């Protein structure tokens, strides 16, 4: 029979971090179990002016020996976390599978490489606002034989060079070439330096390039010519033309494509690139067109070419109106989920086309479409009881491309 203390202990393990920590101070047994059961740990070096976390590393990981997910951060640029800090983490915590480093200016590629050598199970790595540069990243990746997911955001201190007054050198996949499955690049200058890494990662499935500066057409051509494994590509606010989209369309296994262009976008991308996608992407299942100029011609091409398409988003486009929506309803016969967001030219007349149209549709979501009324939504629900119709006229704008991942969540 489980004692009352055992029951309370099981309850406390379901609580938040602070509650669990408080419960662990009640009894020695609870303290031991809480120590062994904690797998996620955040080390915030912002707490305490002048605090140095390095001397406390042995005590921290003696207290929590089972940590697998580690987040080391500072709320401002800090030298308090250095290579020495990572050396000590590597010697004390060899079970880390996920590591995130944020605003730690004292860390270099050597420290990261030492950490990887000590933590051979590392699968996911994320860095945000760090200064170890492309050379440091190269050193790090040369020791990551098990790394599966890499996220690089705001690689500071390397906007113009790595300190030598020249454009930073290319980053190769190194030992991670066969293990990497996902790469995300966000808010980077000279993000094109990672093209070689992407091309060399022969098992890469997911690629996200979000708001990285500079032209990307040539990089996309190189990547898609050398890497045929990509299944999911997300591009947000990039200098990409129809040439870049034509390159993306060459991915034979492409199933998910998210294209998001901001309102101030002036790059010539649209019809020609989308028609190339329609002609070549036979396996496409999910397509997000946010801020893209489309027409009946390109939508018809997508409907006829992408016969496996099940999920579609059209958003924030002045070219999407009732004729285009009627085209989707009439020709996208395999579509199961559709989201129309911020298309101000769409009205009740266009939505009525889904009464007989899209026979396999199970979910229709409409947001920020001011001329779509509740009456037509009710009419559609009555006509098609199995169709989930969602209407939100005052929905908040979706500001980040990654939030589209929630649109099709089950």
CSV table of C-alpha atoms in Angstrom, one decimal:
chain,number,residue,atom,x,y,z
A,1,UNK,CA,0.0,0.0,0.0
A,2,UNK,CA,1.3,3.4,-0.9
A,3,UNK,CA,1.8,5.6,2.1
A,4,UNK,CA,0.3,9.1,2.4
A,5,UNK,CA,3.9,10.5,1.9
A,6,UNK,CA,4.3,8.4,-1.3
A,7,UNK,CA,1.0,9.7,-2.6
A,8,UNK,CA,2.0,13.3,-1.9
A,9,UNK,CA,5.3,12.7,-3.5
A,10,UNK,CA,3.7,11.5,-6.7
A,11,UNK,CA,1.5,14.6,-6.7
A,12,UNK,CA,4.4,17.0,-6.2
A,13,UNK,CA,6.2,15.5,-9.2
A,14,UNK,CA,3.3,16.7,-11.3
A,15,UNK,CA,3.6,20.3,-10.1
A,16,UNK,CA,5.6,23.2,-11.5
A,17,UNK,CA,9.3,23.7,-10.9
A,18,UNK,CA,8.9,26.0,-7.9
A,19,UNK,CA,6.3,23.7,-6.2
A,20,UNK,CA,8.5,20.6,-6.7
A,21,UNK,CA,11.5,22.4,-5.3
A,22,UNK,CA,9.5,23.5,-2.2
A,23,UNK,CA,8.1,20.0,-1.7
A,24,UNK,CA,11.7,18.6,-1.9
A,25,UNK,CA,12.6,20.6,1.2
A,26,UNK,CA,10.0,18.8,3.4
A,27,UNK,CA,11.6,15.3,3.6
A,28,UNK,CA,14.9,13.8,2.6
A,29,UNK,CA,13.3,11.1,0.5
A,30,UNK,CA,11.4,13.7,-1.4
A,31,UNK,CA,14.6,15.7,-1.9
A,32,UNK,CA,16.3,12.6,-3.4
A,33,UNK,CA,13.4,11.7,-5.7
A,34,UNK,CA,13.0,15.3,-6.9
A,35,UNK,CA,16.7,15.4,-7.7
A,36,UNK,CA,16.6,12.3,-9.7
A,37,UNK,CA,13.4,13.0,-11.5
A,38,UNK,CA,14.3,16.5,-12.8
A,39,UNK,CA,15.3,16.3,-16.5
A,40,UNK,CA,15.0,20.0,-17.5
A,41,UNK,CA,17.1,22.7,-15.9
A,42,UNK,CA,17.6,26.5,-16.6
A,43,UNK,CA,20.7,28.2,-15.5
A,44,UNK,CA,20.1,31.9,-15.5
A,45,UNK,CA,23.3,33.9,-15.0
A,46,UNK,CA,21.4,37.2,-15.0
A,47,UNK,CA,20.4,36.6,-11.4
A,48,UNK,CA,22.7,38.5,-9.1
A,49,UNK,CA,25.1,41.3,-10.1
A,50,UNK,CA,28.6,40.0,-10.7
A,51,UNK,CA,27.5,36.4,-10.1
A,52,UNK,CA,29.7,33.7,-11.7
A,53,UNK,CA,27.9,30.5,-12.3
A,54,UNK,CA,31.1,28.5,-13.0
A,55,UNK,CA,32.2,27.6,-9.4
A,56,UNK,CA,28.6,26.4,-8.7
A,57,UNK,CA,28.5,23.9,-11.6
A,58,UNK,CA,29.6,20.9,-9.5
A,59,UNK,CA,27.0,21.6,-6.9
A,60,UNK,CA,24.2,22.2,-9.5
A,61,UNK,CA,24.8,18.9,-11.3
A,62,UNK,CA,25.3,16.9,-8.1
A,63,UNK,CA,21.9,18.2,-7.0
A,64,UNK,CA,20.4,17.3,-10.4
A,65,UNK,CA,22.3,14.4,-12.0
A,66,UNK,CA,19.5,13.3,-14.4
A,67,UNK,CA,19.3,16.5,-16.4
A,68,UNK,CA,18.9,15.9,-20.1
A,69,UNK,CA,17.6,19.4,-21.3
A,70,UNK,CA,19.8,22.3,-20.3
A,71,UNK,CA,19.2,26.0,-21.0
A,72,UNK,CA,22.0,28.4,-20.2
A,73,UNK,CA,21.0,32.1,-20.5
A,74,UNK,CA,21.5,35.7,-19.6
A,75,UNK,CA,19.0,38.4,-20.0
A,76,UNK,CA,21.8,40.7,-21.2
A,77,UNK,CA,25.1,40.0,-23.0
A,78,UNK,CA,27.3,38.4,-20.4
A,79,UNK,CA,30.8,37.0,-20.0
A,80,UNK,CA,29.9,35.0,-17.0
A,81,UNK,CA,29.4,31.8,-19.0
A,82,UNK,CA,32.7,30.9,-20.6
A,83,UNK,CA,34.4,27.8,-22.1
A,84,UNK,CA,35.4,26.9,-18.5
A,85,UNK,CA,31.7,26.7,-17.6
A,86,UNK,CA,31.1,24.3,-20.4
A,87,UNK,CA,34.1,22.2,-19.5
A,88,UNK,CA,32.7,21.7,-16.1
A,89,UNK,CA,29.2,20.9,-17.4
A,90,UNK,CA,30.7,18.3,-19.7
A,91,UNK,CA,32.6,16.6,-16.8
A,92,UNK,CA,29.5,16.6,-14.5
A,93,UNK,CA,26.5,16.0,-16.8
A,94,UNK,CA,27.1,13.5,-19.6
A,95,UNK,CA,23.4,12.8,-20.2
A,96,UNK,CA,22.5,16.1,-21.9
A,97,UNK,CA,20.5,15.6,-25.1
A,98,UNK,CA,19.3,19.1,-25.6
A,99,UNK,CA,21.3,22.3,-25.0
A,100,UNK,CA,20.3,25.9,-25.6
A,101,UNK,CA,22.7,28.8,-25.1
A,102,UNK,CA,21.5,32.5,-25.1
A,103,UNK,CA,23.4,35.7,-24.7
A,104,UNK,CA,26.6,34.1,-23.5
A,105,UNK,CA,29.5,36.0,-25.0
A,106,UNK,CA,32.2,34.2,-23.3
A,107,UNK,CA,31.5,30.9,-25.1
A,108,UNK,CA,33.6,29.9,-28.1
A,109,UNK,CA,33.6,27.0,-30.5
A,110,UNK,CA,36.3,25.3,-28.4
A,111,UNK,CA,34.1,25.3,-25.4
A,112,UNK,CA,31.2,23.9,-27.3
A,113,UNK,CA,33.4,21.2,-28.9
A,114,UNK,CA,34.6,20.2,-25.4
A,115,UNK,CA,31.0,20.0,-24.2
A,116,UNK,CA,30.0,17.7,-27.1
A,117,UNK,CA,33.0,15.4,-26.5
A,118,UNK,CA,31.8,15.0,-22.9
A,119,UNK,CA,28.1,14.9,-23.8
A,120,UNK,CA,28.0,12.4,-26.7
A,121,UNK,CA,24.2,12.1,-26.5
A,122,UNK,CA,23.6,15.7,-27.6
A,123,UNK,CA,20.7,15.6,-30.1
A,124,UNK,CA,19.5,19.2,-30.2
A,125,UNK,CA,21.4,22.5,-30.0
A,126,UNK,CA,20.2,26.1,-30.2
A,127,UNK,CA,22.1,29.3,-29.9
A,128,UNK,CA,20.8,32.8,-29.7
A,129,UNK,CA,22.7,36.1,-29.6
A,130,UNK,CA,26.2,34.5,-29.3
A,131,UNK,CA,29.5,35.6,-30.7
A,132,UNK,CA,31.6,32.5,-31.5
A,133,UNK,CA,31.1,33.0,-35.2
A,134,UNK,CA,31.2,30.7,-38.2
A,135,UNK,CA,34.6,29.3,-37.3
A,136,UNK,CA,33.4,28.4,-33.8
A,137,UNK,CA,30.3,26.8,-35.3
A,138,UNK,CA,32.6,24.8,-37.6
A,139,UNK,CA,34.7,23.5,-34.7
A,140,UNK,CA,31.5,22.6,-32.8
A,141,UNK,CA,30.0,20.7,-35.7
A,142,UNK,CA,33.2,18.7,-36.3
A,143,UNK,CA,32.5,16.9,-33.0
A,144,UNK,CA,28.7,16.5,-33.3
A,145,UNK,CA,28.2,13.0,-34.6
A,146,UNK,CA,24.8,12.6,-33.0
A,147,UNK,CA,23.3,16.1,-33.6
A,148,UNK,CA,19.8,16.0,-35.1
A,149,UNK,CA,18.5,19.5,-34.8
A,150,UNK,CA,20.4,22.8,-35.1
A,151,UNK,CA,18.9,26.2,-34.5
A,152,UNK,CA,21.1,29.3,-35.1
A,153,UNK,CA,19.6,32.7,-34.3
A,154,UNK,CA,21.2,36.2,-34.3
A,155,UNK,CA,24.8,35.1,-34.6
A,156,UNK,CA,26.2,38.4,-33.3
A,157,UNK,CA,29.7,39.7,-33.7
A,158,UNK,CA,29.9,38.2,-37.2
A,159,UNK,CA,27.7,40.5,-39.2
A,160,UNK,CA,30.6,41.8,-41.2
A,161,UNK,CA,33.4,39.4,-40.5
A,162,UNK,CA,34.9,37.0,-38.0
A,163,UNK,CA,37.4,39.6,-37.0
A,164,UNK,CA,39.7,39.5,-40.0
A,165,UNK,CA,37.9,42.1,-42.1
A,166,UNK,CA,36.7,39.5,-44.6
A,167,UNK,CA,33.4,37.8,-45.3
A,168,UNK,CA,33.0,34.8,-42.9
A,169,UNK,CA,34.0,31.4,-44.3
A,170,UNK,CA,31.5,28.7,-45.1
A,171,UNK,CA,30.2,26.4,-42.4
A,172,UNK,CA,30.4,22.7,-43.1
A,173,UNK,CA,28.3,19.9,-41.6
A,174,UNK,CA,31.4,18.1,-40.2
A,175,UNK,CA,30.7,15.1,-38.1
A,176,UNK,CA,26.9,16.0,-38.1
A,177,UNK,CA,26.6,15.4,-41.9
A,178,UNK,CA,24.8,12.1,-41.5
A,179,UNK,CA,22.8,12.8,-38.3
A,180,UNK,CA,21.3,16.3,-38.9
A,181,UNK,CA,17.6,16.2,-39.6
A,182,UNK,CA,16.5,19.8,-39.0
A,183,UNK,CA,18.2,23.2,-39.5
A,184,UNK,CA,16.7,26.5,-38.6
A,185,UNK,CA,18.4,29.8,-39.4
A,186,UNK,CA,16.9,33.0,-38.0
A,187,UNK,CA,17.8,36.7,-38.2
A,188,UNK,CA,21.3,36.1,-39.6
A,189,UNK,CA,23.6,38.3,-41.7
A,190,UNK,CA,25.6,36.2,-44.0
A,191,UNK,CA,23.3,33.2,-43.3
A,192,UNK,CA,24.3,32.0,-46.8
A,193,UNK,CA,27.5,30.7,-45.1
A,194,UNK,CA,25.4,27.7,-43.9
A,195,UNK,CA,24.6,26.6,-47.5
A,196,UNK,CA,27.4,24.1,-47.4
A,197,UNK,CA,26.2,22.6,-44.1
A,198,UNK,CA,22.7,22.2,-45.5
A,199,UNK,CA,23.9,20.7,-48.8
A,200,UNK,CA,26.2,18.2,-47.0
A,201,UNK,CA,23.5,17.0,-44.5
A,202,UNK,CA,22.3,14.1,-46.6
A,203,UNK,CA,19.5,13.1,-44.2
A,204,UNK,CA,18.2,16.6,-43.6
A,205,UNK,CA,14.4,16.6,-43.6
A,206,UNK,CA,13.4,20.1,-42.4
A,207,UNK,CA,14.9,23.5,-43.4
A,208,UNK,CA,13.7,26.8,-42.0
A,209,UNK,CA,15.3,30.1,-43.2
A,210,UNK,CA,13.5,33.0,-41.5
A,211,UNK,CA,14.4,36.7,-42.0
A,212,UNK,CA,18.0,36.2,-43.0
A,213,UNK,CA,19.5,39.0,-44.9
A,214,UNK,CA,21.0,39.0,-48.4
A,215,UNK,CA,20.1,37.2,-51.7
A,216,UNK,CA,19.2,33.5,-51.4
A,217,UNK,CA,18.5,32.3,-55.0
A,218,UNK,CA,22.0,31.0,-55.7
A,219,UNK,CA,22.1,29.3,-52.2
A,220,UNK,CA,18.8,27.6,-52.8
A,221,UNK,CA,20.0,26.3,-56.2
A,222,UNK,CA,23.1,24.9,-54.7
A,223,UNK,CA,21.2,23.3,-51.8
A,224,UNK,CA,18.5,21.7,-53.9
A,225,UNK,CA,21.0,20.4,-56.5
A,226,UNK,CA,23.1,18.6,-53.9
A,227,UNK,CA,20.5,17.7,-51.3
A,228,UNK,CA,17.5,15.6,-52.3
A,229,UNK,CA,16.3,14.6,-48.9
A,230,UNK,CA,14.4,17.7,-47.9
A,231,UNK,CA,10.7,17.1,-46.9
A,232,UNK,CA,9.8,20.4,-45.3
A,233,UNK,CA,10.9,23.9,-46.2
A,234,UNK,CA,9.9,27.2,-44.5
A,235,UNK,CA,11.0,30.5,-46.1
A,236,UNK,CA,10.1,33.8,-44.4
A,237,UNK,CA,11.0,37.3,-45.6
A,238,UNK,CA,13.9,36.4,-47.8
A,239,UNK,CA,15.4,37.9,-50.9
A,240,UNK,CA,14.1,35.2,-53.1
A,241,UNK,CA,12.8,35.4,-56.7
A,242,UNK,CA,11.0,33.0,-58.9
A,243,UNK,CA,14.4,31.5,-59.6
A,244,UNK,CA,14.7,30.5,-55.9
A,245,UNK,CA,11.2,29.0,-55.9
A,246,UNK,CA,12.0,27.0,-59.1
A,247,UNK,CA,15.0,25.6,-57.2
A,248,UNK,CA,12.9,24.7,-54.2
A,249,UNK,CA,10.4,22.9,-56.6
A,250,UNK,CA,13.2,20.5,-57.5
A,251,UNK,CA,13.1,18.7,-54.1
A,252,UNK,CA,11.6,15.4,-55.1
A,253,UNK,CA,10.4,14.5,-51.6
A,254,UNK,CA,8.9,17.9,-50.7
A,255,UNK,CA,5.7,17.5,-48.6
A,256,UNK,CA,5.5,20.8,-46.7
A,257,UNK,CA,6.2,24.3,-48.1
A,258,UNK,CA,5.7,27.5,-46.1
A,259,UNK,CA,6.2,30.8,-48.0
A,260,UNK,CA,5.7,34.0,-46.0
A,261,UNK,CA,6.5,37.4,-47.5
A,262,UNK,CA,6.0,40.6,-45.5
A,263,UNK,CA,3.9,43.5,-46.8
A,264,UNK,CA,6.9,45.6,-47.6
A,265,UNK,CA,8.3,42.9,-49.8
A,266,UNK,CA,9.4,44.1,-53.2
A,267,UNK,CA,11.1,41.0,-54.7
A,268,UNK,CA,9.7,39.7,-58.0
A,269,UNK,CA,8.3,36.4,-56.7
A,270,UNK,CA,4.8,35.0,-57.4
A,271,UNK,CA,3.1,33.4,-60.4
A,272,UNK,CA,6.1,31.9,-62.2
A,273,UNK,CA,7.6,30.5,-59.1
A,274,UNK,CA,4.2,29.0,-57.9
A,275,UNK,CA,3.6,27.4,-61.3
A,276,UNK,CA,7.1,25.8,-61.0
A,277,UNK,CA,6.1,24.4,-57.6
A,278,UNK,CA,2.8,23.1,-59.1
A,279,UNK,CA,4.6,21.4,-62.0
A,280,UNK,CA,7.4,19.7,-59.9
A,281,UNK,CA,6.1,19.2,-56.4
A,282,UNK,CA,3.9,16.1,-56.9
A,283,UNK,CA,4.2,15.0,-53.3
A,284,UNK,CA,3.2,18.3,-51.7
A,285,UNK,CA,0.7,17.9,-48.9
A,286,UNK,CA,0.9,21.2,-47.0
A,287,UNK,CA,1.2,24.7,-48.6
A,288,UNK,CA,1.2,28.1,-46.8
A,289,UNK,CA,1.0,31.2,-49.1
A,290,UNK,CA,1.3,34.2,-46.8
A,291,UNK,CA,1.6,37.6,-48.5
A,292,UNK,CA,2.0,35.9,-51.9
A,293,UNK,CA,0.4,37.3,-55.0
A,294,UNK,CA,-1.6,34.5,-56.6
A,295,UNK,CA,-4.2,34.2,-59.3
A,296,UNK,CA,-6.7,31.7,-60.7
A,297,UNK,CA,-4.0,30.5,-63.1
A,298,UNK,CA,-1.5,29.6,-60.4
A,299,UNK,CA,-4.1,28.2,-58.1
A,300,UNK,CA,-5.4,26.0,-60.9
A,301,UNK,CA,-1.9,24.8,-61.6
A,302,UNK,CA,-1.4,23.9,-58.0
A,303,UNK,CA,-4.7,22.1,-57.9
A,304,UNK,CA,-3.9,20.0,-61.0
A,305,UNK,CA,-0.2,19.5,-60.2
A,306,UNK,CA,-0.2,19.0,-56.5
A,307,UNK,CA,-2.8,16.2,-56.4
A,308,UNK,CA,-1.8,15.1,-52.9
A,309,UNK,CA,-2.4,18.6,-51.3
A,310,UNK,CA,-4.4,18.2,-48.1
A,311,UNK,CA,-3.7,21.5,-46.2
A,312,UNK,CA,-3.6,25.0,-47.6
A,313,UNK,CA,-3.3,28.5,-46.2
A,314,UNK,CA,-3.8,31.7,-48.2
A,315,UNK,CA,-3.2,34.8,-46.2
A,316,UNK,CA,-2.7,38.5,-46.4
A,317,UNK,CA,-3.0,38.7,-50.1
A,318,UNK,CA,-4.7,41.5,-52.0
A,319,UNK,CA,-5.0,39.2,-55.0
A,320,UNK,CA,-7.2,36.6,-53.2
A,321,UNK,CA,-10.9,37.3,-53.7
A,322,UNK,CA,-14.1,35.4,-54.4
A,323,UNK,CA,-13.0,34.1,-57.9
A,324,UNK,CA,-9.8,32.7,-56.4
A,325,UNK,CA,-11.6,31.1,-53.5
A,326,UNK,CA,-14.2,29.6,-55.9
A,327,UNK,CA,-11.3,28.2,-57.9
A,328,UNK,CA,-10.0,26.5,-54.7
A,329,UNK,CA,-13.4,25.1,-53.9
A,330,UNK,CA,-13.9,23.8,-57.4
A,331,UNK,CA,-10.5,22.3,-58.2
A,332,UNK,CA,-8.7,21.3,-54.9
A,333,UNK,CA,-10.7,18.1,-54.6
A,334,UNK,CA,-8.3,16.4,-52.1
A,335,UNK,CA,-8.1,19.3,-49.7
A,336,UNK,CA,-8.9,18.5,-46.1
A,337,UNK,CA,-8.0,21.7,-44.2
A,338,UNK,CA,-8.1,25.3,-45.5
A,339,UNK,CA,-7.3,28.5,-43.8
A,340,UNK,CA,-8.2,31.9,-45.3
A,341,UNK,CA,-6.6,34.7,-43.2
A,342,UNK,CA,-6.6,38.5,-43.9
A,343,UNK,CA,-7.9,38.3,-47.4
A,344,UNK,CA,-10.2,41.3,-47.5
A,345,UNK,CA,-11.6,40.7,-50.9
A,346,UNK,CA,-13.3,37.4,-49.9
A,347,UNK,CA,-17.0,37.6,-49.1
A,348,UNK,CA,-20.0,35.4,-48.5
A,349,UNK,CA,-20.2,34.7,-52.2
A,350,UNK,CA,-16.8,33.0,-52.3
A,351,UNK,CA,-17.5,31.0,-49.1
A,352,UNK,CA,-20.8,29.6,-50.5
A,353,UNK,CA,-18.7,27.8,-53.1
A,354,UNK,CA,-17.7,25.3,-50.4
A,355,UNK,CA,-21.3,24.1,-50.1
A,356,UNK,CA,-20.7,21.7,-53.0
A,357,UNK,CA,-17.0,22.2,-53.4
A,358,UNK,CA,-14.0,20.5,-51.8
A,359,UNK,CA,-15.8,17.3,-50.9
A,360,UNK,CA,-13.1,16.0,-48.6
A,361,UNK,CA,-12.8,19.2,-46.6
A,362,UNK,CA,-13.1,18.6,-42.8
A,363,UNK,CA,-12.0,22.0,-41.5
A,364,UNK,CA,-12.4,25.6,-42.9
A,365,UNK,CA,-10.9,28.4,-40.9
A,366,UNK,CA,-11.6,32.1,-41.8
A,367,UNK,CA,-9.8,34.9,-39.9
A,368,UNK,CA,-9.8,38.7,-40.5
A,369,UNK,CA,-12.1,38.4,-43.5
A,370,UNK,CA,-14.3,41.4,-42.8
A,371,UNK,CA,-16.9,40.7,-45.6
A,372,UNK,CA,-17.5,37.1,-44.5
A,373,UNK,CA,-20.6,37.0,-42.2
A,374,UNK,CA,-21.7,34.6,-39.4
A,375,UNK,CA,-24.8,33.9,-41.5
A,376,UNK,CA,-22.8,32.2,-44.3
A,377,UNK,CA,-20.8,30.3,-41.7
A,378,UNK,CA,-24.0,29.0,-40.1
A,379,UNK,CA,-25.4,28.2,-43.6
A,380,UNK,CA,-22.3,26.1,-44.4
A,381,UNK,CA,-22.4,24.3,-41.1
A,382,UNK,CA,-26.1,23.3,-41.7
A,383,UNK,CA,-25.4,22.2,-45.3
A,384,UNK,CA,-22.2,20.2,-44.3
A,385,UNK,CA,-22.6,19.0,-40.7
A,386,UNK,CA,-19.2,17.1,-40.8
A,387,UNK,CA,-17.3,20.3,-41.8
A,388,UNK,CA,-15.8,22.3,-38.9
A,389,UNK,CA,-16.3,25.9,-39.8
A,390,UNK,CA,-14.3,28.5,-37.8
A,391,UNK,CA,-14.9,32.2,-38.2
A,392,UNK,CA,-12.9,34.8,-36.3
A,393,UNK,CA,-13.4,38.3,-37.8
A,394,UNK,CA,-11.3,40.0,-35.0
A,395,UNK,CA,-8.5,37.4,-34.8
A,396,UNK,CA,-5.0,38.7,-34.0
A,397,UNK,CA,-2.6,38.9,-36.9
A,398,UNK,CA,-0.1,36.0,-37.1
A,399,UNK,CA,3.2,37.7,-36.9
A,400,UNK,CA,5.6,34.8,-37.0
A,401,UNK,CA,5.9,32.2,-39.7
A,402,UNK,CA,6.4,29.5,-37.1
A,403,UNK,CA,2.9,30.1,-35.7
A,404,UNK,CA,1.5,28.6,-38.8
A,405,UNK,CA,2.6,25.3,-37.4
A,406,UNK,CA,-0.4,25.6,-35.1
A,407,UNK,CA,-2.9,26.1,-37.9
A,408,UNK,CA,-3.0,22.4,-38.8
A,409,UNK,CA,-2.4,21.0,-35.3
A,410,UNK,CA,-4.7,18.2,-34.4
